[in-house]
Every structure is written in C-alpha cells, then in structure tokens.
C-alpha cells in the first residue's frame, strides 16, 4: 500500500519531501534489490474498546451556525440548478453549472495541491502491522516538517484498522486525525440506494439509456453512476420544479412530502431515491467547494441510509467518523474550516476532490497504466523494482505533465468539461431517453397512476405486504439511534437489516455465475396443480414411456416456456397463392383478427400545431374496415383480455418494458403506439372505443353496410350485427364466452363455410389460427374454398384447402403436435420444435382425433 502521509500535505503548510533514490546500472539490474523497512508490530487487543472521545459530539455554536448557512446556500444552488436544467436546453449538468456559477460570483481561484509519494510498503494493506507502520511513518514525517496534526485518509476497510489501532494506543497517536475516504463513502451511498431500490424498476429505467447499470447500483462505475442518478432525478422532478410557485428548496420538500402521503410507491421513490440524490449533490458540493460544514451535514444525513441498507461497516465506522469530525480540537478544526481538507490537481474553481480520489487519479493511475503492474506479477524481482520505483516514476510523470501544462498555459481550471457544447447536447439526449422511458412506465411521481401498495413501475409487479422499503429512512434512523444508545460497549454488536425491499419479488439470486431459484415456488405450483379442479389422472400420465431427457415445459425462472419458432409450422405445410387470385378477390366473407389489424394503420403523431386524440386513430382503423366492406361481409373479432386466463403467460412474455396505464377516451390524447398496444389495459380501452364507435357511428353505417354486413365480436358475449344501412341486431346464435380470439375466428369461419356455404378469407397472421383452420377444415369436410391472408400487405396468401389436400395424413395430429411443441396456451417442451414434431407426425406416429381425413371434396 502507498504511504498516505501526503494526505496532510494541504493542511496548514505544504509537505515537501526530498526522496533520495538512485538507479543501478544495467549490469547490476539482475542483482536482488534489498529493501529494508522498520516494521512496527501491533501487539494490542483484537477488538479494542471504542474511544470515549467520539461521544463528545456537541460542536461549538460557531460550527452549528456555519452548518446551517452552508446547507441553506447549497439548497439555494441546488434548486436553481434543478429549475434551469429542466427549463433551459443549453444548461450544463451539475458540475458545469456550479463552475459557471463560481465564475459569475467572482470566487477566488483555489491553489493546486502539491503531493509527494513515498515507496510502497510491501505488506498486506489491511494487516495491523502494515497500518501501524504507515501511521507511525506518517506521524514522524509531519512532525519533522513542523505540522501539528497528521491527517490520515483511508477507505473503509483500512479506516477500520486505523481507528482500532488508535483506540488501542491513544498515547502513540495523539495528534493523528483518521479520515474516511470521501469518494468511497459516496460510492457506498450509491450502493445503499441501489440496495434499497432493488426490483423497483430503477435499474430498468436507467438501463434504457446507460450501460453497466448493475455495477452502477452497487457503487461501481463512479462517477458515471452519479451522472445517471442526477439525470433521472432531474426528470422525476421536472413537473414539480417547472412550476412557477416552486422557487425554493422548502417549497420543493413540501410538495414531495405531500406526494409521499398519497402513495407508498411515490413515498419510496422520494425517500429512497430522490432525497438521497439531493444529499449526494450537497456532499459533492462540499468537496468541490471546500465547504467543511456542508460536508459534516451531508455525512450526518447519509447515516440512516447505511443502517437501512445494511451497509454495516459504513453504518458503524461512518457514524464514528461523523462524531469524531464534529469533535475535532479547535486548532485542528480551523484548518478544515478553511477548506484545506480537499485536494486539487490544478489551480481553479469548483475542482476540489477527496484525497482518496486524488490518489486514484494520480498514483494509482500510473499503477494501472501501460507501465503498471499488469504482466509482471509472476516476476518477483521485476515486481520489486517496479514497486520501489513507482513513487519516483509517478512523481516524474506528474512533473512532466506540469511542465506541459505550463507551456500550454493550461494550469488554471475555470471551466468544467460539462460546459462544452457537445457534452451539453449529449446530456440533453440522455435526459430525453430517460423521459421517454418514464413516459412508458407508471409515473413514480403520480399517485393517481399507482395501485395500492408498492409497485414496480416497469413490470407492474405489486410487492408483498411484508415489504416496508417506503419506511426505510424511519427504520434506519431508529436503528441508528438505538446503536448510539448502546455506545461504547455495543459498538461491535450485530446490525441487522430490518428493511424488506422489493428484492423479495425476485425469483432468483445470482451466486457466482449461476442463478439460484426459490424451490418453494415450484413446490407451490405442483401443489396447486394437484389441488386444482382439472381432471388429471396421474396413473394414466405416468403409464406412458418417459423421455430419456426431461422435456422441461418451464424455463429456469419457473415461467411457462413459450415457443420461439411457431412460424416454422406454416412454412413447412402451407400452399401459397397470389393475393390477386379470384378465390381471394371473390370471397363472400372476411373474418378479421382485430388484434392483428390494430397494428396496421399508421399511428397518428402529435405536432406543435395539433394534439392527436384517440379518435384520430379510430378513424384510421375504421377506414381499414370500410375497404373490406366494399367487397364482402366483415366479421371483426377481438380478444377479450380477461384476467387469469390460460394465455396470460404468453402475453406477459410478449409485453414490452412499458407499464404506464392511461385513461383513454375518444377525446383523450393518444399515447405512443408501443405504450398503447403492448400494455394490456391500454389496449383493452382502445378496443372498447373502437367497438363502441363502430356500433354507434350512423354515417359509417349508411355508407358501408347497404350491401354488406358488419358483425363485431368484442368485449360482450353476444356479437353485434350491423346491416341494411344501419339495422343493428344482437346475434345470440353466435354468442360465446370464449376469451381467445383465435378460437372465435376459426369458429365463425367454419360456420360460414358450412352453414352458409360461403367462400371465406381469414385476415390473420397467427400460427395458432392456421393450425386450427387446417384441423377443422379437414374434420368438418368443408366444401368451399378458404384463404388465410396476412393483414400486412405484400405477404403471400395461404390456400387452406390446398394445404390440407397436400398432407391429409398429417392434419389429424396437427393440434396435438402443435400443442406439445408450444402454442399460445400450452408450454413448449425443451428440445421439441415444430420441425421435429412434423417429422414425427409424418412418420409412424398415429394420432386418433376422430377426424375425416378423406372429407367430402367437391
């Protein structure tokens, strides 16, 4: 580990160290290098008692007043940024905005930090002897330079060891101030939000624009994760912040609290996502601007999130850090109040950073570069040479970069890269992408769109009653207060996670590279099958020969396995004819799959001059029906989309990531096509509007039903017939309670061909419809021609009669084979596809269906 003594270089006086090193001649490079280090062994207790000094956390009034002033200033800047970024297209993101603000306010340039690195200590970083040695070395160096305090910064893993060493030997390190690495604390804070927001839809929303979201939400990929969370917060608050009366941070908080009282889902997003992001904005501001009171405030309000998310190490040691920083000695505190706790690569504005981030972007960057440790770890002497010269090489690289900056006059940073035009344009595109995704989901900030309970805004999965993540902060605060009451003796006590997150809804967890599934879910389904009213004879099922390999009708997640190659059945068995064939053009009846035709009309798009409404689309759909009514009777059939029916699993597999439900009416704004037609509740509303309008539009009836009739099978059990220019009757003879349009379409097509002896064209593009038509056409011995036409133009027309005559011996078993290899209502078996099924039916397998394979052909 690198000796971190330079962490205190920017406190009081700059720490300048002359490092004497020499390079051996090439002829002596093969000689082993000796590196002697006086290792100081730790001989204290394994778990030293917590220092009582940290309990004295009552700060002077001056500090408390400074915290209030700093927080108020940060709130003003944050609300101004949020307002500008959602109302102005050319507004830079958070860091660019604040850099510009510093310039406009005439703030003084802050000096560059001079850092000097010492040789690596070739020992395990978290070993007590390593930390004891580094602490002693750092303290001696600062004492030699006349610096009163040694500021020793480390990430959480090493910070724990540092404070425990100091607790064990308080007399050895009376002037050493341990600091928890700020960058790593921020990363853990992001990870805490990711833990609490698991399975809420957050990951899916971010993934619509950004890559690597899984790593982002565990705290990795910094600072990209902060950028993504900033942008999503901006879009979530767009409607609130854009209102004219929300001109202050207090107004915003009041509005958010009001929303939180109306919906548990909104409360979860506000308390567990939006507020933490606002806290992180203040936390970043404190470091960029060197504002120590704001840092103290931000760390304090972060603590409940660490307890709630069970980030136990940051909860335990972060609380100690916050208390110890509040109780700094007066002469040491003054240096922090002046902003000396931050570091800067160059002189500039809004460019302060945490010391752990500083070393990551300098010393550790050289470590991972082209001349770094990669590729030499198996060569001990080469690795030792590299390790012992790393500090000198790093210093040399930094000095050379400084010379280049001086030559280019680029040693002052007064403008942030987020202010560049290209970056602003890129940020604007990413925000628009997030906005589109939010428009496709249940709005987290609109309680009127949300069901009772907590819901995943993307998948619309409602959480069990045991989930209490919306109360996470109250629970975390209570845990923190209980933990504080037990100090000092209870510092090492177990911290449990009392918050139940939406992760309970996950079907699996990842262990290594494999997914582990909840077996109870499978057991419950088997029990449900056994207890169902269906007549399943287990003895009969088990009397059949078992396959040598399980066919697995369910996938790894436990969901029904759906067929991915249903169209193969049509490709291998169909006989095509031209769409200009007389059998097509002279058809007397057209049976239309309404749910297929609904995708065909061009979707109306709103413009700045006109807002499209649902009726704009309905009129386009009616035009399609009007064209068909010119040549034949039309039987229009829609799915009924009832809940908890056989096809629900197939529909769930087909649905997109959208989940937002709209309240549609003929005059309401028309949502995007994907949202309307892939969200079942939206599609059902649109179908209702179409059916109602077709039945009530008198002018449409007069123009189009004089010669041909229109029969509509919609949500009602009894179809409606419109004929003779507007005569409306209920066709109780065609009444059906079947939910699935595929069956109704075939039922009506076969009835028309048999009872009314009419030629029929079925306008559909579904393989299930094709299989049903083939089977029933043969079984009923239909004498009239029948065609199946796709709603999509330029696709070939299938001659059902010719297809049946082509392979009459295969047709009797086609439904059983189609079902076993996967259809809309039956699970697909693993490894059994349509091609294998057809091959089996064409061979020796016989299926007794009672059909008349010879038929009564004219």
Coordinates of C-alpha atoms in Angstrom, one line a residue, residues 281-810:
X281 CA -25.4 16.7 -4.6
X282 CA -24.7 18.6 -1.3
X283 CA -21.9 16.1 -0.4
X284 CA -20.2 16.7 -3.8
X285 CA -20.6 20.4 -3.4
X286 CA -18.9 20.3 -0.1
X287 CA -15.8 18.8 -1.6
X288 CA -15.7 20.7 -4.9
X289 CA -16.0 24.0 -3.0
X290 CA -14.0 23.0 0.1
X291 CA -17.0 23.6 2.4
X292 CA -16.3 21.7 5.6
X293 CA -19.6 22.5 7.5
X294 CA -21.6 21.2 4.5
X295 CA -19.5 18.0 4.5
X296 CA -20.4 17.4 8.1
X297 CA -24.1 18.0 7.4
X298 CA -24.1 15.7 4.4
X299 CA -22.3 12.9 6.2
X300 CA -24.8 13.1 9.1
X301 CA -27.9 12.8 6.9
X302 CA -26.3 9.9 5.0
X303 CA -26.1 7.7 8.0
X304 CA -29.7 6.4 8.2
X305 CA -29.3 5.1 4.6
X306 CA -26.3 3.0 5.6
X307 CA -28.2 1.4 8.5
X308 CA -31.4 0.9 6.4
X309 CA -29.5 -0.8 3.6
X310 CA -27.4 -2.9 6.0
X311 CA -24.1 -1.4 4.8
X312 CA -22.9 -2.3 8.3
X313 CA -19.3 -1.2 8.0
X314 CA -20.2 2.3 6.8
X315 CA -23.0 2.4 9.4
X316 CA -20.7 1.5 12.2
X317 CA -17.5 3.3 11.3
X318 CA -19.2 6.1 9.3
X319 CA -21.1 7.1 12.5
X320 CA -17.8 7.1 14.4
X321 CA -16.2 9.2 11.7
X322 CA -19.0 11.7 11.7
X323 CA -18.9 12.0 15.5
X324 CA -15.1 12.3 15.6
X325 CA -15.1 15.0 12.9
X326 CA -17.7 17.0 14.9
X327 CA -15.4 16.9 18.0
X328 CA -12.1 17.9 16.4
X329 CA -9.8 20.0 18.6
X330 CA -10.2 23.7 18.0
X331 CA -6.8 24.4 16.4
X332 CA -7.2 21.4 14.1
X333 CA -10.8 22.3 13.2
X334 CA -9.7 25.7 11.9
X335 CA -7.7 24.2 9.1
X336 CA -10.7 22.2 7.9
X337 CA -13.0 25.3 8.1
X338 CA -10.6 27.0 5.7
X339 CA -11.2 24.2 3.2
X340 CA -7.8 22.6 3.5
X341 CA -9.4 19.1 3.6
X342 CA -9.7 18.9 -0.2
X343 CA -7.1 18.4 -2.9
X344 CA -6.7 19.9 -6.4
X345 CA -4.8 18.8 -9.4
X346 CA -4.5 22.3 -10.7
X347 CA -5.4 25.8 -9.6
X348 CA -9.0 26.6 -10.3
X349 CA -12.7 26.8 -9.4
X350 CA -15.0 24.0 -8.2
X351 CA -12.3 21.4 -8.7
X352 CA -11.7 20.2 -5.2
X353 CA -11.7 16.4 -4.6
X354 CA -11.3 13.9 -1.9
X355 CA -7.8 12.7 -1.1
X356 CA -8.7 9.1 -1.9
X357 CA -9.9 10.2 -5.3
X358 CA -6.8 12.3 -5.8
X359 CA -4.5 9.3 -5.3
X360 CA -6.8 7.1 -7.5
X361 CA -6.3 9.7 -10.4
X362 CA -2.6 10.1 -9.9
X363 CA -0.5 7.4 -8.1
X364 CA -2.9 4.5 -8.8
X365 CA -3.4 5.6 -12.4
X366 CA 0.3 5.1 -13.1
X367 CA -0.1 1.7 -11.4
X368 CA -2.8 0.6 -13.9
X369 CA -1.2 2.2 -17.0
X370 CA 0.9 0.8 -19.8
X371 CA 3.9 0.6 -17.5
X372 CA 2.0 -0.7 -14.5
X373 CA 1.9 -3.9 -12.6
X374 CA -0.1 -5.8 -15.3
X375 CA 2.0 -8.6 -16.7
X376 CA 4.8 -8.7 -14.1
X377 CA 3.1 -10.1 -11.1
X378 CA 4.8 -13.5 -11.6
X379 CA 8.3 -12.0 -11.8
X380 CA 9.3 -11.2 -8.2
X381 CA 12.4 -9.1 -8.9
X382 CA 10.8 -7.2 -11.7
X383 CA 7.8 -6.5 -9.5
X384 CA 10.0 -5.4 -6.6
X385 CA 11.9 -3.0 -8.9
X386 CA 8.6 -1.6 -10.2
X387 CA 7.1 -1.2 -6.7
X388 CA 10.1 0.5 -5.2
X389 CA 10.4 3.0 -8.1
X390 CA 6.7 3.6 -8.5
X391 CA 6.7 6.7 -6.3
X392 CA 9.6 8.3 -8.2
X393 CA 8.2 7.4 -11.6
X394 CA 4.8 8.8 -10.6
X395 CA 6.4 12.0 -9.4
X396 CA 8.4 12.3 -12.6
X397 CA 5.3 11.8 -14.7
X398 CA 3.4 14.4 -12.7
X399 CA 6.3 16.9 -13.0
X400 CA 6.4 16.3 -16.8
X401 CA 2.7 16.9 -17.1
X402 CA 3.1 20.1 -15.1
X403 CA 5.8 21.3 -17.5
X404 CA 3.4 20.6 -20.4
X405 CA 0.6 22.5 -18.7
X406 CA 2.9 25.5 -18.1
X407 CA 3.9 25.5 -21.7
X408 CA 0.3 25.4 -22.8
X409 CA -0.9 27.9 -20.2
X410 CA -3.4 25.4 -19.0
X411 CA -2.6 25.3 -15.3
X412 CA -5.8 27.1 -14.3
X413 CA -9.1 25.4 -14.4
X414 CA -12.0 27.8 -14.6
X415 CA -14.3 25.9 -16.9
X416 CA -15.6 22.4 -16.5
X417 CA -15.9 19.8 -19.3
X418 CA -19.6 19.6 -18.7
X419 CA -19.9 23.1 -20.1
X420 CA -18.8 22.1 -23.5
X421 CA -21.5 22.3 -26.2
X422 CA -21.0 18.6 -27.3
X423 CA -21.4 17.5 -23.7
X424 CA -24.5 19.6 -23.1
X425 CA -26.0 18.1 -26.3
X426 CA -25.1 14.6 -25.1
X427 CA -26.6 15.2 -21.7
X428 CA -29.8 16.5 -23.3
X429 CA -30.1 13.4 -25.4
X430 CA -29.7 11.2 -22.4
X431 CA -32.3 13.1 -20.4
X432 CA -34.8 12.7 -23.3
X433 CA -34.1 9.0 -23.3
X434 CA -34.9 8.8 -19.6
X435 CA -38.0 10.9 -20.2
X436 CA -39.3 8.5 -22.9
X437 CA -38.7 5.5 -20.6
X438 CA -40.6 7.2 -17.8
X439 CA -43.5 8.0 -20.1
X440 CA -43.7 4.3 -20.9
X441 CA -43.9 3.3 -17.2
X442 CA -46.1 4.1 -14.2
X443 CA -45.1 7.6 -13.2
X444 CA -43.3 7.3 -9.8
X445 CA -44.3 10.8 -9.0
X446 CA -48.0 10.5 -9.9
X447 CA -50.0 8.7 -7.2
X448 CA -53.1 8.6 -9.4
X449 CA -51.4 6.1 -11.7
X450 CA -50.2 3.8 -8.9
X451 CA -52.2 0.9 -7.4
X452 CA -52.4 0.4 -3.6
X453 CA -49.2 -0.9 -2.1
X454 CA -45.7 -0.7 -3.5
X455 CA -45.4 -1.4 -7.2
X456 CA -42.5 -1.9 -9.6
X457 CA -43.2 0.9 -12.0
X458 CA -41.8 -1.0 -15.0
X459 CA -43.1 -4.6 -14.6
X460 CA -46.2 -3.5 -12.5
X461 CA -45.4 -6.3 -10.0
X462 CA -47.0 -5.4 -6.7
X463 CA -44.9 -6.1 -3.6
X464 CA -46.0 -8.4 -0.8
X465 CA -47.4 -6.8 2.3
X466 CA -44.1 -7.6 4.2
X467 CA -42.2 -5.1 2.0
X468 CA -41.6 -1.9 4.0
X469 CA -38.9 -0.1 2.0
X470 CA -41.0 3.0 1.8
X471 CA -40.4 3.4 5.6
X472 CA -36.6 2.7 5.1
X473 CA -35.4 6.0 6.5
X474 CA -37.6 5.9 9.6
X475 CA -36.3 2.3 10.2
X476 CA -32.7 3.3 9.5
X477 CA -32.9 6.3 11.8
X478 CA -34.4 4.2 14.6
X479 CA -31.6 1.7 14.2
X480 CA -29.0 4.4 14.3
X481 CA -30.4 5.9 17.5
X482 CA -30.6 2.5 19.1
X483 CA -27.0 1.9 18.1
X484 CA -25.9 5.2 19.5
X485 CA -27.6 4.5 22.8
X486 CA -25.5 1.3 23.2
X487 CA -22.2 3.0 22.7
X488 CA -19.5 2.4 23.8
X489 CA -19.9 -1.2 24.8
X490 CA -22.2 -2.0 21.9
X491 CA -20.0 -0.7 19.1
X492 CA -19.3 -4.2 17.7
X493 CA -22.9 -5.5 18.2
X494 CA -24.6 -7.1 15.2
X495 CA -26.5 -4.6 12.9
X496 CA -29.4 -6.4 11.2
X497 CA -31.3 -5.3 8.1
X498 CA -34.9 -4.6 9.2
X499 CA -36.0 -3.1 5.8
X500 CA -37.7 -5.5 3.5
X501 CA -37.1 -4.4 -0.1
X502 CA -38.8 -5.3 -3.4
X503 CA -36.0 -7.8 -3.9
X504 CA -38.4 -10.3 -2.2
X505 CA -40.2 -10.5 -5.5
X506 CA -37.1 -11.8 -7.3
X507 CA -37.4 -15.4 -8.4
X508 CA -33.6 -16.0 -8.2
X509 CA -30.4 -14.7 -6.8
X510 CA -27.0 -14.8 -8.5
X511 CA -24.3 -16.9 -6.9
X512 CA -21.1 -16.7 -8.8
X513 CA -22.1 -17.1 -12.5
X514 CA -25.2 -19.2 -11.7
X515 CA -28.7 -18.3 -10.8
X516 CA -30.2 -20.0 -7.7
X517 CA -34.0 -20.2 -7.7
X518 CA -36.6 -20.5 -5.0
X519 CA -37.7 -24.1 -4.9
X520 CA -40.7 -23.3 -2.8
X521 CA -42.2 -21.5 -5.9
X522 CA -42.0 -24.8 -7.8
X523 CA -43.5 -26.8 -4.9
X524 CA -46.4 -24.4 -4.6
X525 CA -47.2 -24.8 -8.3
X526 CA -47.2 -28.6 -8.1
X527 CA -49.4 -28.5 -5.0
X528 CA -51.7 -26.0 -6.9
X529 CA -51.9 -28.4 -9.8
X530 CA -52.8 -31.4 -7.5
X531 CA -55.4 -29.3 -5.7
X532 CA -57.0 -27.9 -9.0
X533 CA -60.4 -29.0 -10.3
X534 CA -58.9 -30.3 -13.5
X535 CA -59.3 -34.0 -14.1
X536 CA -55.7 -35.2 -14.3
X537 CA -55.2 -39.0 -13.9
X538 CA -51.7 -39.3 -12.6
X539 CA -51.7 -43.1 -13.2
X540 CA -52.6 -42.5 -16.8
X541 CA -50.0 -39.8 -17.2
X542 CA -47.2 -42.0 -15.7
X543 CA -48.2 -45.1 -17.7
X544 CA -46.7 -43.6 -20.8
X545 CA -43.0 -44.1 -21.6
X546 CA -40.8 -41.4 -20.2
X547 CA -38.4 -39.5 -22.3
X548 CA -34.7 -40.2 -21.6
X549 CA -34.2 -36.4 -21.2
X550 CA -36.8 -34.2 -19.3
X551 CA -38.7 -32.1 -21.7
X552 CA -38.9 -29.2 -19.2
X553 CA -42.1 -27.3 -20.1
X554 CA -41.0 -24.5 -17.8
X555 CA -37.9 -22.3 -18.1
X556 CA -35.2 -21.7 -15.5
X557 CA -37.3 -18.9 -13.9
X558 CA -40.3 -21.2 -13.4
X559 CA -42.3 -19.4 -16.1
X560 CA -44.1 -21.3 -18.9
X561 CA -41.7 -21.9 -21.7
X562 CA -43.0 -20.3 -24.9
X563 CA -42.3 -21.5 -28.4
X564 CA -39.9 -19.3 -30.4
X565 CA -40.4 -20.9 -33.8
X566 CA -44.2 -21.3 -34.3
X567 CA -44.0 -19.9 -37.8
X568 CA -42.0 -23.0 -38.9
X569 CA -45.2 -24.9 -38.9
X570 CA -46.7 -22.6 -41.6
X571 CA -43.6 -22.5 -43.6
X572 CA -43.3 -26.3 -43.9
X573 CA -47.0 -27.1 -44.6
X574 CA -48.6 -24.1 -46.4
X575 CA -49.6 -23.8 -50.0
X576 CA -49.5 -20.2 -51.2
X577 CA -51.5 -18.4 -53.9
X578 CA -51.4 -14.9 -55.3
X579 CA -53.3 -12.2 -53.5
X580 CA -54.9 -11.4 -56.9
X581 CA -56.4 -14.9 -57.1
X582 CA -60.2 -15.0 -57.8
X583 CA -60.6 -17.1 -54.7
X584 CA -59.3 -14.2 -52.7
X585 CA -60.9 -11.3 -54.6
X586 CA -64.3 -13.0 -54.9
X587 CA -64.5 -14.1 -51.3
X588 CA -68.0 -13.5 -49.8
X589 CA -66.9 -13.2 -46.2
X590 CA -63.9 -11.8 -44.4
X591 CA -63.2 -12.8 -40.8
X592 CA -60.7 -10.4 -39.3
X593 CA -58.4 -10.8 -36.4
X594 CA -58.9 -7.3 -34.9
X595 CA -55.9 -7.5 -32.6
X596 CA -53.7 -8.1 -35.7
X597 CA -55.3 -5.4 -37.8
X598 CA -55.0 -2.9 -34.9
X599 CA -51.2 -2.7 -35.7
X600 CA -51.7 -1.8 -39.4
X601 CA -53.0 1.8 -39.6
X602 CA -50.3 4.4 -39.4
X603 CA -50.2 5.8 -35.9
X604 CA -51.1 9.5 -35.6
X605 CA -48.3 11.6 -34.1
X606 CA -48.9 14.9 -32.3
X607 CA -47.2 18.1 -33.6
X608 CA -46.8 21.6 -32.2
X609 CA -49.9 22.6 -34.1
X610 CA -52.2 19.7 -33.2
X611 CA -52.6 17.3 -30.3
X612 CA -53.7 13.9 -31.6
X613 CA -56.6 12.1 -29.8
X614 CA -57.8 8.5 -29.7
X615 CA -60.4 9.2 -32.3
X616 CA -57.7 10.1 -34.9
X617 CA -56.5 6.5 -34.7
X618 CA -60.1 5.0 -34.6
X619 CA -60.9 6.8 -37.8
X620 CA -57.9 5.2 -39.5
X621 CA -58.9 1.8 -38.2
X622 CA -62.4 2.3 -39.5
X623 CA -61.0 3.1 -42.9
X624 CA -59.5 -0.4 -43.0
X625 CA -62.9 -1.9 -42.2
X626 CA -64.5 0.3 -44.8
X627 CA -62.3 -1.0 -47.6
X628 CA -63.2 -4.6 -46.7
X629 CA -66.9 -3.9 -46.6
X630 CA -66.8 -2.8 -50.2
X631 CA -66.3 -6.4 -51.4
X632 CA -67.6 -8.8 -48.7
X633 CA -69.3 -9.2 -45.3
X634 CA -66.9 -8.5 -42.5
X635 CA -66.7 -10.4 -39.2
X636 CA -64.4 -8.5 -36.8
X637 CA -63.2 -10.4 -33.8
X638 CA -61.2 -9.1 -30.8
X639 CA -59.5 -10.7 -27.9
X640 CA -61.3 -10.1 -24.6
X641 CA -58.3 -9.8 -22.3
X642 CA -59.8 -11.3 -19.2
X643 CA -57.6 -11.7 -16.1
X644 CA -56.1 -15.1 -15.0
X645 CA -56.7 -17.0 -18.2
X646 CA -54.5 -19.5 -20.0
X647 CA -52.9 -17.1 -22.4
X648 CA -51.7 -14.6 -19.7
X649 CA -48.2 -16.2 -19.6
X650 CA -47.8 -15.8 -23.3
X651 CA -48.9 -12.2 -23.2
X652 CA -46.6 -11.5 -20.3
X653 CA -43.7 -12.8 -22.4
X654 CA -44.7 -10.6 -25.4
X655 CA -45.2 -7.4 -23.5
X656 CA -42.6 -4.6 -23.7
X657 CA -40.9 -2.8 -20.8
X658 CA -43.7 -0.3 -20.8
X659 CA -46.2 -0.4 -18.0
X660 CA -47.9 3.0 -17.8
X661 CA -51.7 2.9 -17.8
X662 CA -53.6 5.7 -19.4
X663 CA -57.3 6.7 -19.0
X664 CA -58.4 6.6 -22.7
X665 CA -61.5 8.2 -24.1
X666 CA -62.4 9.2 -27.7
X667 CA -61.2 12.8 -27.0
X668 CA -58.2 12.0 -24.7
X669 CA -54.6 12.5 -26.0
X670 CA -53.3 9.4 -27.9
X671 CA -50.3 7.8 -26.2
X672 CA -47.4 6.3 -28.3
X673 CA -48.2 3.2 -30.2
X674 CA -45.9 0.9 -28.2
X675 CA -47.4 2.0 -24.9
X676 CA -51.0 1.7 -26.2
X677 CA -50.7 -1.7 -27.9
X678 CA -48.3 -3.5 -25.6
X679 CA -49.8 -2.6 -22.2
X680 CA -52.9 -4.8 -21.9
X681 CA -55.1 -2.3 -20.0
X682 CA -54.4 0.4 -22.6
X683 CA -55.1 -1.9 -25.5
X684 CA -58.3 -3.1 -23.9
X685 CA -59.5 0.5 -23.6
X686 CA -58.7 1.2 -27.2
X687 CA -60.6 -1.9 -28.4
X688 CA -63.6 -0.7 -26.3
X689 CA -63.5 2.7 -28.0
X690 CA -63.3 1.1 -31.5
X691 CA -66.2 -1.3 -30.9
X692 CA -68.4 1.4 -29.4
X693 CA -67.7 3.8 -32.2
X694 CA -68.3 1.2 -34.9
X695 CA -71.7 0.3 -33.4
X696 CA -72.8 4.0 -32.9
X697 CA -71.5 5.8 -36.0
X698 CA -74.7 6.2 -38.0
X699 CA -72.9 7.8 -41.0
X700 CA -70.5 4.9 -41.2
X701 CA -73.4 2.5 -41.2
X702 CA -75.2 4.3 -44.0
X703 CA -72.1 4.5 -46.2
X704 CA -70.8 1.0 -45.8
X705 CA -73.5 -1.5 -44.7
X706 CA -76.0 -1.2 -47.5
X707 CA -74.6 -4.1 -49.5
X708 CA -72.6 -6.0 -46.8
X709 CA -73.0 -6.5 -43.2
X710 CA -70.5 -6.0 -40.3
X711 CA -70.5 -8.3 -37.3
X712 CA -68.5 -7.2 -34.3
X713 CA -67.3 -9.7 -31.6
X714 CA -65.9 -7.5 -28.9
X715 CA -65.9 -7.5 -25.1
X716 CA -69.6 -8.5 -24.9
X717 CA -70.6 -12.2 -25.1
X718 CA -73.1 -11.6 -27.8
X719 CA -71.8 -10.2 -31.1
X720 CA -73.5 -7.2 -32.8
X721 CA -74.5 -7.2 -36.5
X722 CA -75.0 -4.0 -38.5
X723 CA -76.6 -4.3 -41.9
X724 CA -79.1 -2.7 -44.3
X725 CA -77.6 0.8 -43.8
X726 CA -77.9 0.8 -40.1
X727 CA -80.0 -2.0 -38.8
X728 CA -78.5 -3.3 -35.6
X729 CA -79.3 -6.7 -34.1
X730 CA -77.7 -8.9 -31.5
X731 CA -76.5 -12.3 -32.9
X732 CA -77.4 -14.5 -29.9
X733 CA -76.9 -17.5 -32.2
X734 CA -73.2 -16.6 -32.3
X735 CA -72.9 -16.0 -28.5
X736 CA -69.7 -17.2 -27.0
X737 CA -67.9 -16.9 -23.6
X738 CA -64.5 -17.8 -25.1
X739 CA -61.8 -15.3 -24.3
X740 CA -59.4 -16.2 -27.1
X741 CA -60.0 -14.6 -30.5
X742 CA -58.1 -17.4 -32.3
X743 CA -60.8 -19.9 -31.4
X744 CA -63.7 -17.5 -32.2
X745 CA -62.2 -16.6 -35.6
X746 CA -62.0 -20.3 -36.6
X747 CA -65.4 -21.0 -35.2
X748 CA -67.0 -18.2 -37.2
X749 CA -65.0 -19.1 -40.4
X750 CA -66.0 -22.7 -40.3
X751 CA -69.7 -21.9 -39.5
X752 CA -69.9 -19.5 -42.5
X753 CA -68.3 -22.1 -44.8
X754 CA -70.6 -24.9 -43.7
X755 CA -73.9 -23.4 -42.8
X756 CA -74.0 -20.6 -45.3
X757 CA -71.8 -22.2 -48.0
X758 CA -69.8 -19.1 -48.4
X759 CA -66.2 -18.7 -49.5
X760 CA -64.1 -17.2 -46.7
X761 CA -60.9 -15.2 -46.3
X762 CA -59.5 -15.1 -42.8
X763 CA -57.4 -12.0 -42.2
X764 CA -54.9 -13.1 -39.6
X765 CA -51.2 -13.8 -39.2
X766 CA -51.2 -16.2 -36.3
X767 CA -49.9 -19.8 -36.4
X768 CA -52.5 -20.9 -33.9
X769 CA -55.2 -19.8 -36.2
X770 CA -53.6 -21.6 -39.1
X771 CA -53.3 -24.9 -37.2
X772 CA -57.0 -24.7 -36.0
X773 CA -58.2 -23.9 -39.6
X774 CA -56.3 -26.8 -41.1
X775 CA -57.6 -29.3 -38.5
X776 CA -61.3 -28.2 -38.5
X777 CA -61.4 -27.7 -42.3
X778 CA -60.4 -31.4 -42.7
X779 CA -62.5 -32.7 -39.8
X780 CA -65.7 -30.9 -40.9
X781 CA -65.2 -31.7 -44.5
X782 CA -65.7 -28.1 -45.6
X783 CA -66.6 -28.0 -49.3
X784 CA -66.0 -24.3 -50.0
X785 CA -62.7 -22.5 -50.6
X786 CA -61.0 -20.8 -47.7
X787 CA -58.0 -18.5 -47.7
X788 CA -55.8 -17.1 -44.9
X789 CA -54.4 -13.6 -45.6
X790 CA -51.9 -11.6 -43.6
X791 CA -53.0 -8.0 -42.6
X792 CA -49.6 -6.9 -43.7
X793 CA -49.5 -6.1 -47.4
X794 CA -47.3 -8.0 -49.9
X795 CA -47.3 -11.2 -47.8
X796 CA -48.4 -14.3 -49.6
X797 CA -51.9 -15.7 -49.2
X798 CA -52.3 -19.3 -47.9
X799 CA -54.8 -21.6 -49.5
X800 CA -56.2 -23.7 -46.6
X801 CA -57.9 -26.2 -48.8
X802 CA -54.8 -26.9 -50.9
X803 CA -52.6 -27.1 -47.8
X804 CA -54.9 -29.7 -46.3
X805 CA -55.0 -31.8 -49.5
X806 CA -51.2 -31.6 -49.7
X807 CA -50.8 -33.6 -46.5
X808 CA -54.1 -35.1 -45.3
X809 CA -52.5 -37.8 -43.2
X810 CA -50.6 -35.2 -41.1

